[in-house]
Amino acid sequence: MTDGSRVLVALRVPVPAARAFTAFTDQIGQWWQPNGLFQFTDGRSGTLAFEPGVGGRLVETYADGSSFVVGEIRVWEPPRRLVLSWRHASFAADQETELHVRFDEVDDPGGTVPRTRVTVEHFGWDGIPPAHAARHGFPLATFQLRFAEWWRTLLRRLADASREP
Amino acid sequence: MFTSSVIYKDPKAALAWLEGAFGFEITMAIDGPPDAPEMCHYEMSCAGRGRIMVGAEWAEWVRVPAAVGGGNTQTVHVQLPGGLDEHCERARGAGAVIEAEPADQFYGDRTYRAIDPEGHHWTFSARVRDVTRAEAEAALGQPIMATHWQ
């Protein structure tokens, strides 16, 4: 999957890697913000939650109690690394993308800048044709830029959530 | 907010070089599609602060210095929180050409200039002492108009 097209977004968050990993996984329901362009199921948005560990799932649950499985966890290595598959309800059975997340503590000699670099890499949007509903007809570069901007917004929200216990 | 976009023949190699030599970090990377790799988009920060974009020669009018006889029509000035001499040695070790060695300036900064492998000139600067505008004017021998310098 990592030979597919890549969208990378990285941001420093003001907490140690272990805290960043916990905020990313345990608290995804808090910092995740649905985006109309990138809904998992058409016209609906709900609350995300991780089932921890390899083989666990990322699930979106809706107000009516129904749910959608976004993906399955392929690598679960707290506090450093997380890999999961990622699909929308409109994907065909053989279509998927893959999300890789790294949590790298960074040198901070001054002590005034945040401590963990959270890097999100989303692979495989080139495998989803532009005409597909999830691509909205955007050329790959345009779609990926919109997608990256969305992830940047999400990581800023993650940074805020990570400061709270 | 201003953001400079710096152009490279090989932006992916440039990202790695800028990380190693100057300590920049990639904050956004969107590779171009296989049939149009020049349609890529990269952004970097300096240890989590600020932003530059790094791109390819994606149009006729976008050229690297080597393609125009080495000229730079704009340069990026990077303000560091400190550690200027160490930064310079790191850059030199990674293959930067140091065209001006670290030196104290009359306005209170210590600066050096470096040229990267594709011919971009970069200035790095760190405040080493506070200088009043009057002192700087005396050193320069002429008045200075500045909105944020007492």
Coordinates of C-alpha atoms in Angstrom, one line a residue:
Chain A
M1 CA 0.0 0.0 0.0
T2 CA 2.9 2.4 0.8
D3 CA 3.8 2.5 -2.9
G4 CA 0.5 4.2 -3.6
S5 CA 0.1 8.0 -3.7
R6 CA 0.8 9.6 -0.3
V7 CA -0.6 12.5 1.6
L8 CA 1.6 13.4 4.6
V9 CA 0.7 15.9 7.3
A10 CA 2.8 16.4 10.5
L11 CA 2.3 18.6 13.5
R12 CA 4.1 19.0 16.9
V13 CA 1.9 18.5 19.9
P14 CA 2.8 19.7 23.4
V15 CA 2.9 16.3 25.2
P16 CA 5.1 13.2 25.4
A17 CA 4.6 10.5 22.7
A18 CA 2.6 8.2 25.0
R19 CA 0.1 10.9 25.8
A20 CA -0.2 11.8 22.1
F21 CA -0.8 8.2 21.2
T22 CA -3.5 7.9 23.9
A23 CA -5.2 11.1 22.8
F24 CA -5.1 10.0 19.1
T25 CA -6.7 6.6 19.9
D26 CA -8.8 6.8 23.1
Q27 CA -10.0 10.4 22.5
I28 CA -10.6 10.3 18.7
G29 CA -14.3 10.9 19.5
Q30 CA -13.3 14.2 21.0
W31 CA -11.0 15.7 18.4
W32 CA -12.4 14.1 15.2
Q33 CA -14.5 16.5 13.3
P34 CA -16.6 15.2 10.4
N35 CA -16.1 16.9 7.0
G36 CA -18.8 17.0 4.4
L37 CA -16.4 16.2 1.6
F38 CA -15.0 13.1 3.3
Q39 CA -17.9 11.4 5.0
F40 CA -17.6 7.7 5.5
T41 CA -21.2 7.0 4.7
D42 CA -23.2 9.3 2.4
G43 CA -25.0 12.2 4.2
R44 CA -24.3 11.0 7.7
S45 CA -21.7 11.6 10.3
G46 CA -21.3 10.1 13.7
T47 CA -18.7 9.5 16.4
L48 CA -15.4 7.6 15.9
A49 CA -13.9 5.1 18.3
F50 CA -10.9 2.7 18.2
E51 CA -11.0 -0.9 19.4
P52 CA -7.4 -1.1 20.7
G53 CA -4.8 -3.6 19.5
V54 CA -4.0 -5.4 16.2
G55 CA -7.2 -6.7 14.6
G56 CA -9.3 -4.0 16.5
R57 CA -11.4 -1.7 14.4
L58 CA -12.1 2.0 13.8
V59 CA -15.8 2.3 14.0
E60 CA -18.2 5.3 13.3
T61 CA -21.4 5.1 15.3
Y62 CA -24.5 7.1 14.3
A63 CA -27.2 8.7 16.3
D64 CA -29.7 5.9 15.4
G65 CA -27.3 3.3 16.9
S66 CA -26.1 1.9 13.6
S67 CA -22.4 1.9 12.7
F68 CA -19.8 1.6 10.0
V69 CA -16.4 -0.1 10.1
V70 CA -13.9 2.3 8.7
G71 CA -10.9 0.0 9.0
E72 CA -8.9 -2.6 10.8
I73 CA -5.8 -2.0 12.9
R74 CA -2.7 -3.6 11.2
V75 CA 0.0 -2.2 13.5
W76 CA -0.5 -1.2 17.1
E77 CA 2.8 -0.2 18.7
P78 CA 2.1 2.4 21.4
P79 CA 3.5 5.0 21.8
R80 CA 5.3 5.1 18.5
R81 CA 3.2 3.8 15.6
L82 CA -0.3 2.9 14.3
V83 CA -1.4 1.6 10.9
L84 CA -5.0 0.9 9.9
S85 CA -7.0 0.3 6.7
W86 CA -9.4 3.0 5.8
R87 CA -12.4 2.8 3.5
H88 CA -15.6 4.6 2.8
A89 CA -19.0 2.9 2.5
S90 CA -18.9 3.7 -1.3
F91 CA -15.7 1.8 -1.9
A92 CA -15.8 -1.4 -3.9
A93 CA -14.7 -4.6 -2.2
D94 CA -11.2 -4.3 -3.7
Q95 CA -10.7 -0.6 -2.9
E96 CA -9.1 0.7 0.3
T97 CA -6.7 3.3 1.5
E98 CA -4.2 3.0 4.4
L99 CA -3.4 5.3 7.3
H100 CA 0.0 5.3 9.0
V101 CA 0.6 7.4 12.1
R102 CA 3.9 8.0 13.8
F103 CA 4.6 9.7 17.2
D104 CA 8.2 10.9 17.4
E105 CA 9.5 12.8 20.4
V106 CA 11.6 15.7 19.2
D107 CA 14.6 17.4 20.8
D108 CA 13.5 20.5 22.6
P109 CA 16.6 22.3 24.1
G110 CA 14.7 25.5 24.7
G111 CA 11.8 23.8 26.4
T112 CA 9.3 26.1 24.9
V113 CA 8.2 24.2 21.9
P114 CA 5.9 21.1 21.8
R115 CA 7.5 17.8 22.3
T116 CA 6.0 15.1 20.0
R117 CA 5.8 15.2 16.2
V118 CA 2.6 13.4 15.0
T119 CA 2.9 12.4 11.4
V120 CA -0.1 11.1 9.5
E121 CA 0.5 9.4 6.1
H122 CA -2.5 8.4 4.1
F123 CA -1.7 6.1 1.2
G124 CA -3.7 4.9 -1.8
W125 CA -6.1 7.6 -3.0
D126 CA -4.7 7.1 -6.5
G127 CA -6.4 3.7 -6.4
I128 CA -9.8 5.4 -6.1
P129 CA -10.9 6.7 -9.5
P130 CA -11.7 10.5 -9.7
A131 CA -15.2 9.7 -10.9
H132 CA -15.8 7.7 -7.6
A133 CA -18.3 9.4 -5.2
A134 CA -15.5 9.7 -2.5
R135 CA -13.3 11.6 -4.9
H136 CA -16.0 14.1 -5.9
G137 CA -14.5 14.3 -9.4
F138 CA -11.4 16.2 -8.1
P139 CA -8.1 15.5 -9.9
L140 CA -5.7 13.7 -7.6
A141 CA -3.6 16.7 -6.7
T142 CA -6.6 18.8 -5.8
F143 CA -8.3 16.1 -3.8
Q144 CA -5.2 15.3 -1.9
L145 CA -4.6 19.0 -1.0
R146 CA -8.1 19.3 0.3
F147 CA -7.6 16.0 2.2
A148 CA -4.3 17.2 3.7
E149 CA -5.8 20.5 4.8
W150 CA -8.5 18.5 6.5
W151 CA -6.0 16.4 8.3
R152 CA -4.1 19.5 9.4
T153 CA -7.3 20.8 11.0
L154 CA -7.8 17.5 12.7
L155 CA -4.2 17.4 14.0
R156 CA -4.6 20.9 15.5
R157 CA -7.7 19.6 17.3
L158 CA -5.7 16.6 18.4
A159 CA -3.1 19.0 19.8
D160 CA -5.8 20.8 21.8
A161 CA -7.3 17.5 23.1
S162 CA -3.9 16.1 24.1
R163 CA -3.4 18.9 26.6
E164 CA -6.5 17.8 28.5
P165 CA -6.3 14.6 30.6
Chain B
M1 CA 1.3 35.9 6.9
F2 CA 3.8 35.6 4.1
T3 CA 4.9 32.1 2.9
S4 CA 7.8 31.6 0.5
S5 CA 7.8 28.8 -2.0
V6 CA 11.2 27.4 -2.9
I7 CA 11.6 25.6 -6.2
Y8 CA 13.8 22.5 -6.9
K9 CA 14.5 20.2 -9.8
D10 CA 14.3 17.4 -7.3
P11 CA 12.0 18.4 -4.5
K12 CA 12.1 15.0 -2.7
A13 CA 15.9 15.1 -2.5
A14 CA 15.6 18.8 -1.4
L15 CA 13.3 17.8 1.5
A16 CA 15.8 15.3 2.8
W17 CA 18.7 17.7 2.4
L18 CA 16.8 20.5 4.1
E19 CA 16.0 18.2 7.0
G20 CA 19.6 17.0 7.4
A21 CA 21.4 20.3 6.8
F22 CA 19.1 23.0 8.3
G23 CA 16.9 20.9 10.6
F24 CA 13.7 21.7 8.8
E25 CA 10.7 19.3 9.3
I26 CA 8.2 18.2 6.7
T27 CA 4.7 19.4 7.8
M28 CA 2.8 18.5 4.6
A29 CA 3.7 16.3 1.7
I30 CA 1.6 15.5 -1.3
D31 CA 3.4 13.7 -4.0
G32 CA 2.4 14.4 -7.6
P33 CA 0.7 11.7 -9.6
P34 CA 3.1 9.3 -11.5
D35 CA 2.4 11.0 -14.9
A36 CA 2.9 14.5 -13.5
P37 CA 5.4 14.4 -10.5
E38 CA 5.9 18.1 -10.8
M39 CA 2.4 18.6 -9.5
C40 CA 3.5 18.0 -5.9
H41 CA 3.1 20.1 -2.8
Y42 CA 5.4 20.1 0.2
E43 CA 5.6 22.3 3.3
M44 CA 8.2 22.5 6.0
S45 CA 8.6 24.2 9.4
C46 CA 11.8 25.2 11.2
A47 CA 11.5 23.1 14.4
G48 CA 7.7 23.5 14.4
R49 CA 7.8 27.2 13.7
G50 CA 7.0 29.1 10.5
R51 CA 6.3 27.7 7.0
I52 CA 8.0 27.4 3.6
M53 CA 6.6 25.6 0.6
V54 CA 8.9 23.4 -1.5
G55 CA 7.9 22.7 -5.1
A56 CA 9.0 21.5 -8.5
E57 CA 9.4 23.4 -11.8
W58 CA 5.7 23.0 -12.5
A59 CA 5.4 25.7 -15.1
E60 CA 7.6 27.4 -17.7
W61 CA 8.1 30.5 -15.6
V62 CA 9.1 28.5 -12.5
R63 CA 12.9 27.9 -12.5
V64 CA 15.6 26.9 -10.1
P65 CA 18.7 29.1 -9.8
A66 CA 20.9 26.7 -11.9
A67 CA 18.5 27.2 -14.8
V68 CA 18.9 31.0 -14.7
G69 CA 22.7 31.3 -14.3
G70 CA 22.7 30.9 -10.6
G71 CA 20.7 34.1 -9.9
N72 CA 18.3 34.3 -7.0
T73 CA 15.4 36.7 -7.3
Q74 CA 14.3 36.1 -3.7
T75 CA 16.0 34.6 -0.7
V76 CA 14.6 33.2 2.5
H77 CA 15.7 34.6 5.8
V78 CA 15.4 32.2 8.7
Q79 CA 15.3 33.6 12.3
L80 CA 16.6 31.0 14.8
P81 CA 16.1 31.1 18.5
G82 CA 19.8 30.7 19.1
G83 CA 22.7 28.3 18.3
L84 CA 23.7 30.0 15.1
D85 CA 27.3 28.7 14.9
E86 CA 26.2 25.1 15.6
H87 CA 23.5 25.4 12.9
C88 CA 26.2 26.6 10.5
E89 CA 28.4 23.7 11.2
R90 CA 25.6 21.3 10.7
A91 CA 24.8 22.8 7.4
R92 CA 28.4 22.8 6.3
G93 CA 28.7 19.1 7.3
A94 CA 25.7 18.3 5.1
G95 CA 27.3 19.9 2.1
A96 CA 26.1 23.5 2.2
V97 CA 28.4 26.1 0.7
I98 CA 28.9 28.7 3.4
E99 CA 29.2 31.9 1.5
A100 CA 29.3 34.2 4.5
E101 CA 30.6 32.8 7.8
P102 CA 28.8 33.6 11.1
A103 CA 29.4 37.2 12.0
D104 CA 27.8 39.7 14.4
Q105 CA 25.8 42.5 12.8
F106 CA 25.4 46.1 13.9
Y107 CA 21.6 45.5 14.5
G108 CA 22.2 42.9 17.2
D109 CA 21.9 39.6 15.2
R110 CA 24.6 37.1 14.3
T111 CA 24.1 35.8 10.8
Y112 CA 25.5 33.4 8.2
R113 CA 24.6 32.7 4.6
A114 CA 24.5 29.3 3.0
I115 CA 23.9 28.0 -0.6
D116 CA 22.1 24.7 -1.0
P117 CA 22.8 22.1 -3.7
E118 CA 20.4 23.6 -6.2
G119 CA 21.8 27.1 -5.8
H120 CA 19.3 28.8 -3.4
H121 CA 20.9 31.2 -0.9
W122 CA 19.6 31.1 2.6
T123 CA 20.3 33.6 5.5
F124 CA 20.2 32.3 9.1
S125 CA 20.1 34.8 11.9
A126 CA 19.8 34.8 15.7
R127 CA 19.5 37.7 18.1
V128 CA 22.7 37.9 20.3
R129 CA 22.2 41.4 21.9
D130 CA 19.5 44.1 22.1
V131 CA 20.3 47.2 20.1
T132 CA 18.3 50.3 20.3
R133 CA 17.3 52.1 17.1
A134 CA 19.5 55.1 18.1
E135 CA 22.5 52.8 18.5
A136 CA 21.8 51.2 15.1
E137 CA 21.4 54.6 13.5
A138 CA 24.8 55.7 15.0
A139 CA 26.5 52.5 13.7
L140 CA 24.9 53.0 10.2
G141 CA 25.4 56.7 10.0
Q142 CA 21.8 57.3 8.8
P143 CA 18.3 57.4 10.1
I144 CA 16.2 54.2 10.2
M145 CA 12.4 54.2 9.7
A146 CA 10.9 51.3 11.5
T147 CA 7.5 50.8 13.0
H148 CA 8.5 48.3 15.6
W149 CA 11.9 49.4 16.7
Q150 CA 12.3 51.8 19.6

